[in-house]
mmCIF file of C-alpha atoms in Angstrom:
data_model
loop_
_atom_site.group_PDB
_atom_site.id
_atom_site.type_symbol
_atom_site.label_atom_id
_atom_site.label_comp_id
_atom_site.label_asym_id
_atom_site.label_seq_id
_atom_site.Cartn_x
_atom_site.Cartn_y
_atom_site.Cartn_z
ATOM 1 C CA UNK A 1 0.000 0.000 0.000
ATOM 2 C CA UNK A 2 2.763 2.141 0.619
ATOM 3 C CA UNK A 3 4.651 1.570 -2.361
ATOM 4 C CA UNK A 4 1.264 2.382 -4.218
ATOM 5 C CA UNK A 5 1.100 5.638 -2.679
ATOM 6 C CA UNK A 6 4.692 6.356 -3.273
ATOM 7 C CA UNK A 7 4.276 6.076 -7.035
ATOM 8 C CA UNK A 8 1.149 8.531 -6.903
ATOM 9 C CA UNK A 9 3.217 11.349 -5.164
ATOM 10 C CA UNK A 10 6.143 11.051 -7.437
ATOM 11 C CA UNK A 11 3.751 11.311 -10.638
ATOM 12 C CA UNK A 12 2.077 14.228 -9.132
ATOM 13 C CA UNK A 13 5.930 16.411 -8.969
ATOM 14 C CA UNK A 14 6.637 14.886 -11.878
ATOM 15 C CA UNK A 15 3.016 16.614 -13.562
ATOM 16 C CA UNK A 16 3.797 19.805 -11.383
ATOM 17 C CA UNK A 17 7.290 20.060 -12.953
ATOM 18 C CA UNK A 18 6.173 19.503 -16.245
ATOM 19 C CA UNK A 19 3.622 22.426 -16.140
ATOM 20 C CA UNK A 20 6.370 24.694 -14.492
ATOM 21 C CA UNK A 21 8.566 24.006 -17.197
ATOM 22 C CA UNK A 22 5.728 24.978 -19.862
ATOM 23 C CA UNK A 23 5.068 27.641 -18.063
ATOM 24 C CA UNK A 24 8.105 29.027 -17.515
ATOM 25 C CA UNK A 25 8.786 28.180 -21.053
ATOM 26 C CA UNK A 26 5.686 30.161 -21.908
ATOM 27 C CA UNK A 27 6.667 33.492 -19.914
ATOM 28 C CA UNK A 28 9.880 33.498 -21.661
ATOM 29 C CA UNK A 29 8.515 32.901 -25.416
ATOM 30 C CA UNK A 30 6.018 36.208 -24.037
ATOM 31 C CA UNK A 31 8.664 38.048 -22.596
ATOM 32 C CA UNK A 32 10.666 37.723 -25.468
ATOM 33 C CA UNK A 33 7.941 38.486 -27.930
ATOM 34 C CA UNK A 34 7.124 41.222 -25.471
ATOM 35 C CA UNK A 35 10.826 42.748 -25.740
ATOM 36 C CA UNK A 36 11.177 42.508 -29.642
ATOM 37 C CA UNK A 37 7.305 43.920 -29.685
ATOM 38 C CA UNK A 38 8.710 46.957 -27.366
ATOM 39 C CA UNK A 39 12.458 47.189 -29.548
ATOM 40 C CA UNK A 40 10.472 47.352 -32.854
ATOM 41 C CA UNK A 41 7.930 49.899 -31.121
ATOM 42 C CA UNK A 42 10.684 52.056 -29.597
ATOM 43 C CA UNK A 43 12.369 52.485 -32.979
ATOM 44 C CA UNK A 44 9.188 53.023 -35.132
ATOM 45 C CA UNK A 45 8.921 56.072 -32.749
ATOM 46 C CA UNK A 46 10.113 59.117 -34.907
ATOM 47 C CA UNK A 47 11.424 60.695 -31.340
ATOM 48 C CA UNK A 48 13.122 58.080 -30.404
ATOM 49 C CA UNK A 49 15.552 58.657 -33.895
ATOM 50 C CA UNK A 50 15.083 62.519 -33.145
ATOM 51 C CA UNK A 51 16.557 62.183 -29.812
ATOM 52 C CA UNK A 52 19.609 59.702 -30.509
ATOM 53 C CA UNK A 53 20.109 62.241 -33.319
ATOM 54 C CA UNK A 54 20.150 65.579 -31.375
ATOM 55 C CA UNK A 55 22.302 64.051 -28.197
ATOM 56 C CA UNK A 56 24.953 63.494 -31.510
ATOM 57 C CA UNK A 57 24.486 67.155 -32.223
ATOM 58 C CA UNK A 58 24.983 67.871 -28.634
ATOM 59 C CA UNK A 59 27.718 65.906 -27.947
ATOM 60 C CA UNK A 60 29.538 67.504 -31.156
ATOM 61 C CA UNK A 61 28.324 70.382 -31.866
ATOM 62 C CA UNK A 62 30.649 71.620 -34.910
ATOM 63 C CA UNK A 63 30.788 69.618 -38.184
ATOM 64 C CA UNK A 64 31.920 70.650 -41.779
ATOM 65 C CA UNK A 65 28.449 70.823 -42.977
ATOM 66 C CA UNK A 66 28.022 73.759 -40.255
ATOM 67 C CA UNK A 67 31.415 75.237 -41.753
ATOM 68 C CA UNK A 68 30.464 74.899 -45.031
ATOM 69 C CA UNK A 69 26.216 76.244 -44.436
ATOM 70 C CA UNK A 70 27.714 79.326 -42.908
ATOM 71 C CA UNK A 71 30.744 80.091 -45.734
ATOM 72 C CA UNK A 72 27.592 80.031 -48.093
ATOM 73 C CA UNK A 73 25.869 82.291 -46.355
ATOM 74 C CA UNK A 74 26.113 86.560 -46.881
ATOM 75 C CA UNK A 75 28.244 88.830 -43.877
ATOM 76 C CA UNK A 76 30.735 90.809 -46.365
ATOM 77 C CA UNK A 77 31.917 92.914 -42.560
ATOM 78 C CA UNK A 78 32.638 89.276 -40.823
ATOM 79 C CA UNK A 79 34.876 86.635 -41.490
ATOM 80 C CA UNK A 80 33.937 82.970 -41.481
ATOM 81 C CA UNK A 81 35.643 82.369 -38.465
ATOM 82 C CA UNK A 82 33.598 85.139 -36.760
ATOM 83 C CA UNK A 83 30.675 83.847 -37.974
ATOM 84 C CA UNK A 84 31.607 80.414 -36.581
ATOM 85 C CA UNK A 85 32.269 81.953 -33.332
ATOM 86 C CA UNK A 86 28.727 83.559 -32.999
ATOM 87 C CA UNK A 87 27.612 79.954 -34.132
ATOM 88 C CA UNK A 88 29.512 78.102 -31.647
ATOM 89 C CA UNK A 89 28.375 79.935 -28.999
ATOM 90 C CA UNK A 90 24.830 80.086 -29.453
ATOM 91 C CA UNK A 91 24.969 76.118 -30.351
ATOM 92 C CA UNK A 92 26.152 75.951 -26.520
ATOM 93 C CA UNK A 93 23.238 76.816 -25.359
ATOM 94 C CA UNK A 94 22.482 72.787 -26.552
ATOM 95 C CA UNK A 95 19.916 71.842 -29.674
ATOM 96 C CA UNK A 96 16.477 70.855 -29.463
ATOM 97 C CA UNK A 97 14.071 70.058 -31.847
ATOM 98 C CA UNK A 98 10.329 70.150 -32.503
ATOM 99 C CA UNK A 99 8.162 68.313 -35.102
ATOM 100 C CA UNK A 100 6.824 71.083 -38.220
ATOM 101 C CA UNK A 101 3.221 72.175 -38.004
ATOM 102 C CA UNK A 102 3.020 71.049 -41.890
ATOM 103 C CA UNK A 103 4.946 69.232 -44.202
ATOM 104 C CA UNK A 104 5.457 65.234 -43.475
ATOM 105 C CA UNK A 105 3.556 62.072 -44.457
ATOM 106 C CA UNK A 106 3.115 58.799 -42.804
ATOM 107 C CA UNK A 107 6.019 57.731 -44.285
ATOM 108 C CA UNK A 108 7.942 61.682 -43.904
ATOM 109 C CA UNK A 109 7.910 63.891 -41.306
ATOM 110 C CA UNK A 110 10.412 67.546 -40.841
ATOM 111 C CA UNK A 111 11.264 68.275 -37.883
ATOM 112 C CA UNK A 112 13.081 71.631 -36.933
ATOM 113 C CA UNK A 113 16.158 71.900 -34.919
ATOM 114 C CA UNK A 114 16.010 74.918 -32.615
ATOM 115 C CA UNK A 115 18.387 76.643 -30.266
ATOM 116 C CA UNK A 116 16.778 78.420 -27.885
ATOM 117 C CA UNK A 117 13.959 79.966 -29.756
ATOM 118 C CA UNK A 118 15.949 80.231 -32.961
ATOM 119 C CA UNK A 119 15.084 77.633 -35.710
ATOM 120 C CA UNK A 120 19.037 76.502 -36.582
ATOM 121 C CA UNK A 121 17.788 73.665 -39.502
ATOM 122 C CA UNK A 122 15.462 70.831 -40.199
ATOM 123 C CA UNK A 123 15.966 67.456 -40.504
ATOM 124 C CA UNK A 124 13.472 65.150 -42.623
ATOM 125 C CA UNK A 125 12.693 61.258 -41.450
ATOM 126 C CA UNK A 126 11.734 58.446 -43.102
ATOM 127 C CA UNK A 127 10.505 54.773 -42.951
ATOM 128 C CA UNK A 128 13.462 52.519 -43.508
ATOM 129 C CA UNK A 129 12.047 50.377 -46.018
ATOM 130 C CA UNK A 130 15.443 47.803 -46.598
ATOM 131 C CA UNK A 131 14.293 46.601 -42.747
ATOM 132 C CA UNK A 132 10.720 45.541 -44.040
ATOM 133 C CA UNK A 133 11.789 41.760 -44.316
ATOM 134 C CA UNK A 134 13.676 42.378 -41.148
ATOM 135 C CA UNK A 135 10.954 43.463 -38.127
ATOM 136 C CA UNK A 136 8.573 40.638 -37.136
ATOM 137 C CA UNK A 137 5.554 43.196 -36.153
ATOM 138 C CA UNK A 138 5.539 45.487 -39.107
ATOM 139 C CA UNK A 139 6.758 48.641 -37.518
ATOM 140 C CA UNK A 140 9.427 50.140 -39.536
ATOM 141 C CA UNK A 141 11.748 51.964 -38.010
ATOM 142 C CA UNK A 142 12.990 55.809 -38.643
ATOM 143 C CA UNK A 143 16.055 56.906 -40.287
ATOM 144 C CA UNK A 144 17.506 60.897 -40.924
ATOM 145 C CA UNK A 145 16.645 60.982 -44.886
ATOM 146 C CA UNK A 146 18.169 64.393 -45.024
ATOM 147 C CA UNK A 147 19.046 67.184 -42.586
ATOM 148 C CA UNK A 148 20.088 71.150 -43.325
ATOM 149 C CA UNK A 149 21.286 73.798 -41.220
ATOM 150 C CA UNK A 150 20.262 77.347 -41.470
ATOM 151 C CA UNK A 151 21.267 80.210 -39.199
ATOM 152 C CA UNK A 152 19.730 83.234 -40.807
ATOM 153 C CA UNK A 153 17.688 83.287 -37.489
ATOM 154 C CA UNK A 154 20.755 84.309 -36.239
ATOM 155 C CA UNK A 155 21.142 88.045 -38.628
ATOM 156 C CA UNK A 156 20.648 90.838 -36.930
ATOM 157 C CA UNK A 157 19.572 94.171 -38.457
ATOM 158 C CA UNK A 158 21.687 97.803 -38.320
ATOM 159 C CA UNK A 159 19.943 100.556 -38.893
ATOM 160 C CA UNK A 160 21.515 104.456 -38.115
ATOM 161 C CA UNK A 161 20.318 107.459 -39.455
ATOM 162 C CA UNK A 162 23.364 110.199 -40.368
ATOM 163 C CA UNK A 163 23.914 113.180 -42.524
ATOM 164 C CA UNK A 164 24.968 111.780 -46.238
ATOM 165 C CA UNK A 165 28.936 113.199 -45.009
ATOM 166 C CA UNK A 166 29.390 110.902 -42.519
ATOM 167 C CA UNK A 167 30.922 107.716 -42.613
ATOM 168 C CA UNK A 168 29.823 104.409 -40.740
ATOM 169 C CA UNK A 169 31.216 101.307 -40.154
ATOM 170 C CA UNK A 170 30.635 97.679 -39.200
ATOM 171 C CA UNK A 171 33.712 95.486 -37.618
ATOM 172 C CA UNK A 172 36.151 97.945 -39.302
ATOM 173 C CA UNK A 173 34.323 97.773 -42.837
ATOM 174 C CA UNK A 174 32.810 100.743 -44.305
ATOM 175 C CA UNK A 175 29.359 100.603 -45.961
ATOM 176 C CA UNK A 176 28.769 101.697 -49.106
ATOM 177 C CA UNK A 177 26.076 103.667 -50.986
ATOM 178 C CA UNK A 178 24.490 100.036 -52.029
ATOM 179 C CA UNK A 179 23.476 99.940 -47.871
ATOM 180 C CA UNK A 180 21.489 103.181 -47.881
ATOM 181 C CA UNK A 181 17.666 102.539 -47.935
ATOM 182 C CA UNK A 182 15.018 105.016 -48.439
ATOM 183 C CA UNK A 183 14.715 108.132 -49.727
ATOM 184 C CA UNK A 184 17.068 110.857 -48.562
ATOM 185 C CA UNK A 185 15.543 113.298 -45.590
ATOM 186 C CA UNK A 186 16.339 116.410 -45.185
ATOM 187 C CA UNK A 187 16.948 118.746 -42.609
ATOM 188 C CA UNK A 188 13.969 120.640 -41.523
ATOM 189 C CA UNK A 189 15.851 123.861 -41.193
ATOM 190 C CA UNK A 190 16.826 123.446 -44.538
ATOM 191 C CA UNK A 191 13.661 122.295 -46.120
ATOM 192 C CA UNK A 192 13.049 125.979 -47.766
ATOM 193 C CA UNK A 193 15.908 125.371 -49.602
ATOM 194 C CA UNK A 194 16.373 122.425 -51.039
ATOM 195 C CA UNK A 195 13.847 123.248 -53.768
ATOM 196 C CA UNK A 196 16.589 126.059 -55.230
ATOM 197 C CA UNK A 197 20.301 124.705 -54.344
ATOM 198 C CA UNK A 198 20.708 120.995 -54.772
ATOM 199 C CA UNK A 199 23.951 120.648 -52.939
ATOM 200 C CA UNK A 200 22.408 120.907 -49.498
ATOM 201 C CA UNK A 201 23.350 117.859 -47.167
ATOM 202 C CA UNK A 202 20.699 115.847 -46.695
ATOM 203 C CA UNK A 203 20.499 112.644 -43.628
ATOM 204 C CA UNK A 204 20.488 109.161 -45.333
ATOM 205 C CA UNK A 205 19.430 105.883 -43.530
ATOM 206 C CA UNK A 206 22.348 103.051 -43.834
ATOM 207 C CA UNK A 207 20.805 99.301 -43.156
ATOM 208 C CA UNK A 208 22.820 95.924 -42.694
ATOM 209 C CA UNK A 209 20.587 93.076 -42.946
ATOM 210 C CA UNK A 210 23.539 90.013 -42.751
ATOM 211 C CA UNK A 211 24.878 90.472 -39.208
ATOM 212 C CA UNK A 212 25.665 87.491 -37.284
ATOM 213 C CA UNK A 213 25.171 87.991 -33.601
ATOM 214 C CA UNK A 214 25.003 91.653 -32.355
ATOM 215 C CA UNK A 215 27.288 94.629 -33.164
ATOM 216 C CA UNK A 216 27.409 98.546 -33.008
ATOM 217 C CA UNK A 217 27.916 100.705 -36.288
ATOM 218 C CA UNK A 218 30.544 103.410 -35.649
ATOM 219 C CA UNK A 219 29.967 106.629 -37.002
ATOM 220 C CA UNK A 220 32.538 109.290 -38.142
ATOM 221 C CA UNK A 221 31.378 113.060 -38.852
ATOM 222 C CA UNK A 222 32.552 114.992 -41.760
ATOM 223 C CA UNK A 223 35.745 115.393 -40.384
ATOM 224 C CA UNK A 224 37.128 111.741 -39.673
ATOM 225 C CA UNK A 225 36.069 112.273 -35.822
ATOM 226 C CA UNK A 226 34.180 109.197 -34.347
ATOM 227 C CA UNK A 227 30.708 110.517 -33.568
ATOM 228 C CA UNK A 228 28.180 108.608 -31.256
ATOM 229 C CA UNK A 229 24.341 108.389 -32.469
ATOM 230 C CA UNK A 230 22.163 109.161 -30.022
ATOM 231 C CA UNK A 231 18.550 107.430 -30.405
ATOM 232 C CA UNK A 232 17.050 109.426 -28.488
ATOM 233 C CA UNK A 233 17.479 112.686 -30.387
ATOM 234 C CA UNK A 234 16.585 113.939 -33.968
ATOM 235 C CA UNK A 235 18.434 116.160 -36.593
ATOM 236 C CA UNK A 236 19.399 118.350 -33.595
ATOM 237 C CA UNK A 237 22.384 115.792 -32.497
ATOM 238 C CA UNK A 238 23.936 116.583 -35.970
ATOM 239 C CA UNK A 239 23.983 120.420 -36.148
ATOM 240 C CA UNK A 240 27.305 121.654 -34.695
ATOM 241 C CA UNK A 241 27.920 124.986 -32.751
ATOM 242 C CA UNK A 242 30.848 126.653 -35.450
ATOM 243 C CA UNK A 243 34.205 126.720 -34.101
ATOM 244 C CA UNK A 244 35.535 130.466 -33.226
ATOM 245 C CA UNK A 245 37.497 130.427 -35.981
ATOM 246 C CA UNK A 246 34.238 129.516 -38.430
ATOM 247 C CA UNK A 247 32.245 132.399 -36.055
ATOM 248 C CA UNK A 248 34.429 134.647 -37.056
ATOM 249 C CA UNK A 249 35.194 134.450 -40.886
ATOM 250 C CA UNK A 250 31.221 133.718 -41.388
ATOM 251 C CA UNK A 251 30.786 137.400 -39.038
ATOM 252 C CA UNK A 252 32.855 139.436 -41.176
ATOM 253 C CA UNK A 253 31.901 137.627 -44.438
ATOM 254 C CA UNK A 254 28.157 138.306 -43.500
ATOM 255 C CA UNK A 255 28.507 142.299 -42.564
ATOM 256 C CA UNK A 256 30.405 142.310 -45.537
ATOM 257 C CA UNK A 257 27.554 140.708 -47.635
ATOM 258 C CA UNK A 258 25.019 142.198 -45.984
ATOM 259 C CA UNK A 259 26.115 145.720 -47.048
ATOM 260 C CA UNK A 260 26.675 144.773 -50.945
ATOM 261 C CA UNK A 261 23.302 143.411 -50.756
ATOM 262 C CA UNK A 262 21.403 146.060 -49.161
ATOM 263 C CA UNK A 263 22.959 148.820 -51.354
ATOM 264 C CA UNK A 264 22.487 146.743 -55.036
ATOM 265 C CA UNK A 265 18.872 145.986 -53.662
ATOM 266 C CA UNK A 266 18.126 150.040 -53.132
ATOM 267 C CA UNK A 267 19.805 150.956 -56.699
ATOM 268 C CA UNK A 268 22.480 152.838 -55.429
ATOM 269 C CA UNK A 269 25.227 154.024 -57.632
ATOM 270 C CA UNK A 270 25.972 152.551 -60.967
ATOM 271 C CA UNK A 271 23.703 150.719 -63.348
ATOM 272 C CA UNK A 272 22.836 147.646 -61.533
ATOM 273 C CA UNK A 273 24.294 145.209 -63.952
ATOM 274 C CA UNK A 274 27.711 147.192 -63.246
ATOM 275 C CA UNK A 275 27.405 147.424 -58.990
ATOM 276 C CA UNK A 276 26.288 143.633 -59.336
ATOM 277 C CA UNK A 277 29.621 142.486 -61.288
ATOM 278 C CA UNK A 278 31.664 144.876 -59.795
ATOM 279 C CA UNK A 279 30.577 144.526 -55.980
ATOM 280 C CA UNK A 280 28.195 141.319 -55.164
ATOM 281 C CA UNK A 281 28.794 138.885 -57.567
ATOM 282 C CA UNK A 282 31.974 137.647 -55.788
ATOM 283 C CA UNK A 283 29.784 136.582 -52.837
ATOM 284 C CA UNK A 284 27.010 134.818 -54.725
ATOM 285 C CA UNK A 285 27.533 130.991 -55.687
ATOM 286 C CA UNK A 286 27.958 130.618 -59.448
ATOM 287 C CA UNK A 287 25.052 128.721 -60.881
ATOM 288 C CA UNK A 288 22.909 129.072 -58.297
ATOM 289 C CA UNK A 289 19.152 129.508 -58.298
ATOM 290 C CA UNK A 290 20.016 132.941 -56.046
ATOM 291 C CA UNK A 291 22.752 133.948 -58.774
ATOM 292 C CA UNK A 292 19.677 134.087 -61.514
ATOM 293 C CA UNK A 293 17.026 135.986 -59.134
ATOM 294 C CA UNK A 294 20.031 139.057 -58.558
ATOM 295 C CA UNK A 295 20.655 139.252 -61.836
ATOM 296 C CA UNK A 296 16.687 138.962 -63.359
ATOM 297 C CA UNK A 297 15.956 141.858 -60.654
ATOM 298 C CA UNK A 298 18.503 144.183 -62.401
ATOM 299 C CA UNK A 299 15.781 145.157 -64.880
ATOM 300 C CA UNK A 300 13.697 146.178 -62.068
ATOM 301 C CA UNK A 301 16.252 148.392 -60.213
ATOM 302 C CA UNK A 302 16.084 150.682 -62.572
ATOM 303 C CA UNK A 303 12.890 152.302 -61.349
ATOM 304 C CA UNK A 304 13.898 152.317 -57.752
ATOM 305 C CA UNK A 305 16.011 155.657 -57.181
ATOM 306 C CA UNK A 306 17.293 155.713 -54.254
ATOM 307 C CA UNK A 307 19.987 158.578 -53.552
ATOM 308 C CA UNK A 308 21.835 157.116 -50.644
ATOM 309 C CA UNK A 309 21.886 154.489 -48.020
ATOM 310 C CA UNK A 310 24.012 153.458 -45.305
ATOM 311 C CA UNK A 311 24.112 150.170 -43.684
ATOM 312 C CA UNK A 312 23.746 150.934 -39.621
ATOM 313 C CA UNK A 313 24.172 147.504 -38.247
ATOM 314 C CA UNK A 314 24.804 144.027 -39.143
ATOM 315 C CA UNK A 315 24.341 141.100 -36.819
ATOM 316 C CA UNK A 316 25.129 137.289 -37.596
ATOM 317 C CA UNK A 317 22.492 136.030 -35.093
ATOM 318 C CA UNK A 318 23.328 132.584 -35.516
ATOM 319 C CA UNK A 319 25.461 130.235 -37.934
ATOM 320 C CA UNK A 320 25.176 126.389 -38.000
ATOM 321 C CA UNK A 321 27.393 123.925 -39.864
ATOM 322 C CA UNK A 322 25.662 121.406 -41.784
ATOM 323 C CA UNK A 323 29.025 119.810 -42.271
ATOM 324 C CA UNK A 324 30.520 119.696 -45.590
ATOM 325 C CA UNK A 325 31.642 123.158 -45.905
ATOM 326 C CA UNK A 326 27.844 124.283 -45.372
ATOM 327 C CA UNK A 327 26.106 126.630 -43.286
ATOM 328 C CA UNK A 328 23.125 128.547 -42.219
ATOM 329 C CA UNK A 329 23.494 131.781 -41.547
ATOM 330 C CA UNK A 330 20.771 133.888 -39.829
ATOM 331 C CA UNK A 331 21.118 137.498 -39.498
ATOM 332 C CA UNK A 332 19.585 141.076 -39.101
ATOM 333 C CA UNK A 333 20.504 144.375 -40.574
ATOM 334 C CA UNK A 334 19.293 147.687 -40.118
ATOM 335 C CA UNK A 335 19.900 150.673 -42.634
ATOM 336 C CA UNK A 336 18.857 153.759 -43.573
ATOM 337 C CA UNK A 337 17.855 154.587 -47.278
ATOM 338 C CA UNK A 338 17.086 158.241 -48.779
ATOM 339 C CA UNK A 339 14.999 158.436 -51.747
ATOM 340 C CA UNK A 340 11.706 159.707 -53.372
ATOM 341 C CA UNK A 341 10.007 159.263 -49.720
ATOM 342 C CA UNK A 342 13.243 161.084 -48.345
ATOM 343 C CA UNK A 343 14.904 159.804 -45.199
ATOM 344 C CA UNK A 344 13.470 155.872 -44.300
ATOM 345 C CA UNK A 345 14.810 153.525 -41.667
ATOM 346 C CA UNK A 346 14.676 149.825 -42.551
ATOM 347 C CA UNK A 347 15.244 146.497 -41.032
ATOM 348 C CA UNK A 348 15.775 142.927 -43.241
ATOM 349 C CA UNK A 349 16.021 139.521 -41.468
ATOM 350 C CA UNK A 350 17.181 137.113 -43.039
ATOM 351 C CA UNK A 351 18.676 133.367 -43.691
ATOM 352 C CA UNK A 352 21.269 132.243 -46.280
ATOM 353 C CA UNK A 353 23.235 129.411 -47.020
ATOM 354 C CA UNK A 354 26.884 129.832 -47.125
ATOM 355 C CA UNK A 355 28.982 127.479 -48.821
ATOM 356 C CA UNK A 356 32.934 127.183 -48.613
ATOM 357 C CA UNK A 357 34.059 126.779 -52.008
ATOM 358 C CA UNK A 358 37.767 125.964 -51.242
ATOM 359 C CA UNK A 359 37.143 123.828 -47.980
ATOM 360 C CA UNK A 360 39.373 126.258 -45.826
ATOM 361 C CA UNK A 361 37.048 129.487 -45.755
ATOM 362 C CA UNK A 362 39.230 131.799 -47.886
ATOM 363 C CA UNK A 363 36.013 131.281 -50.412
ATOM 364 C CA UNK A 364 32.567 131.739 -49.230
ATOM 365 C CA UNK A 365 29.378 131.764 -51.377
ATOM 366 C CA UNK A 366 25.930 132.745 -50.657
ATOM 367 C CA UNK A 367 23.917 129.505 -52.309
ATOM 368 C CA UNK A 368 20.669 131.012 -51.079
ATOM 369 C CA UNK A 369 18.587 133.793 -49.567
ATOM 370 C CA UNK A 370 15.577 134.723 -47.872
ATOM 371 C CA UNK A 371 13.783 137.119 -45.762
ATOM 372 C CA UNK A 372 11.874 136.175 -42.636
ATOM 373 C CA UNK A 373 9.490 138.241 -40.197
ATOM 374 C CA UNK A 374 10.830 138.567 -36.819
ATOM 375 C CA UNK A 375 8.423 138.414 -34.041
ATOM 376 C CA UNK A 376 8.300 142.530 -33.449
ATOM 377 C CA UNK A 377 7.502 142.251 -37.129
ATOM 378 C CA UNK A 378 4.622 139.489 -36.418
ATOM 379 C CA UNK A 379 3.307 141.337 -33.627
ATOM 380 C CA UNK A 380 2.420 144.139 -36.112
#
């Protein structure tokens, strides 16, 4: 009886066993189905490519295809190597990437690389197809089909606005006429002008559109001195206070003016035509609109008859410099004239622009002239 029940126990492990051993045999067939199912899954996962592709980026993040994208690309004031310096140091700031609102497939999608919130390229995925006889669960995996870098995120713009006489400059480099935008804008102090005497100065916008990273133009006035732009401030910035030397030729070349002027203007002397070759027509710039109103009003001076006049007082209010070897004068003179009406005290004020012929003030020309009201005048 014994033995009997002997045999039954040792059939019963040996059933037990058996069914452990399937069933451990099982789990293992499932966990390795499970772990190829999960592989294949994991690498049909477009981020899963993505990310082993952007820790390579990260890990090196200068190649010759980043040489070579930014060689191709425009910065005439930068060298490559300072281009690849502004690169380099925004790429430290580690790549990233997110997947394009458009563009893509089910078999394509673009994703773009970004460095901070600068787009730096895109890269393009695909199905690898040659692993089609390869997975067992018919998820292909993803493969970089193409990938291009692009840092024109990375241009910054320079803008400054300066009178056409000045110079400015980028890393050294001097920009030419082909970086001024816009039409030219003049100088409101000078708008009254421009109409009759073409040479005025006028301000001109320069723009740089291909700078990598971020850098300040540097200006230079008419004379070669570096001159800083202040945003803040208009036209004003640019009008310079004349140096006593400049106060003091454009003083004694105004009185000097001033008294020609007034006496051609009241018909004194001479026939006009004579007085105005013989007296004023050194100080008036030849060719000039102004040059062609003195001499048209000859005809009319005729009538005037005046006997006398004598120039009481000249003042040179003010004097700007436009730079250039132009200025704007303002100033007031008061004479005294004796004609039909007999004995008449007058007053002119008035605003011309002087240029310097030469460049060193032994030549000054009146470009153009014109009378103003002053406020006593207004109030009248």
């Amino acid at each position: 009886m014994m033995e009997k029940k002997k045999k039954s126990g040792l059939g019963y492990f040996l059933a037990l066993l058996i069914y452990v051993l399937v069933a451990l045999a099982a789990i293992a067939f499932l966990m390795v189905w499970l772990w190829g199912f999960a592989k294949e899954y994991e690498a049909s996962r477009p981020t899963s490519t993505m990310n082993v592709y952007v820790q390579g980026l990260n890990e090196n993040l200068w190649s010759d295809q980043i040489a070579q994208t930014i060689t191709e690309m425009p910065h005439e004031v930068q060298s490559d190597e300072d281009c690849a310096q502004v690169v380099r140091e925004m790429l430290n700031q580690g790549i990233s990437y997110a997947r394009t609102a458009s563009g893509g497939s089910t078999d394509q999608i673009n994703y773009s690389l970004l460095c901070g919130d600068k787009i730096i390229g895109k890269v393009t995925l695909v199905e690898d197809s040659s692993q089609a006889g390869q997975v067992k669960h018919g998820m292909l995996p993803w493969i970089v089909y193409s990938e291009e870098f692009d840092f024109t995120g990375l241009y910054s713009t320079v803008e400054v606005t300066v009178p056409n006489s000045y110079t400015v400059t980028l890393n050294g480099v001097e920009l030419g006429e082909e970086y001024i935008v816009g039409e030219p804008i003049h100088f409101s102090l000078l708008e009254d002008y421009y109409g009759s005497y073409d040479q005025l100065p006028v301000m001109v916008t320069y723009r740089y559109d291909h700078l990598f990273g971020q850098m300040e133009p540097v200006v230079y006035d008419s004379s070669g001195a570096e001159f800083q732009v202040d945003e803040t401030r208009g036209e004003e910035q640019f009008l310079n206070n004349c140096s006593g030397e400049e106060l003091e030729r454009l003083t004694d070349f105004t009185e000097r003016f001033a008294e020609r002027y007034q006496y051609y203007m009241a018909a004194v002397g001479d026939d006009p035509a004579t007085v105005y070759a013989d007296r004023l027509s050194g100080y008036i710039l030849k060719g000039s609109d102004l040059e062609f109103r003195m001499k048209a009003a000859q005809d009319g001076l005729f009538y005037v008859h005046s006997n006398n006049m004598r120039v009481n007082q000249t003042i040179l209010n003010t004097a700007v410099s436009f730079g250039g070897g132009v200025y704007l004068c303002d100033f007031s003179s008061d004479f005294t004239v004796w004609g039909r009406n007999g004995e008449e005290d007058q007053e002119n004020h008035m605003r011309m622009i002087v240029v310097d012929v030469r460049g060193d003030m032994s030549d000054l020309r009146v470009a153009e002239l014109s009378k103003y009201k002053n406020d006593s005048e207004d109030s009248q």
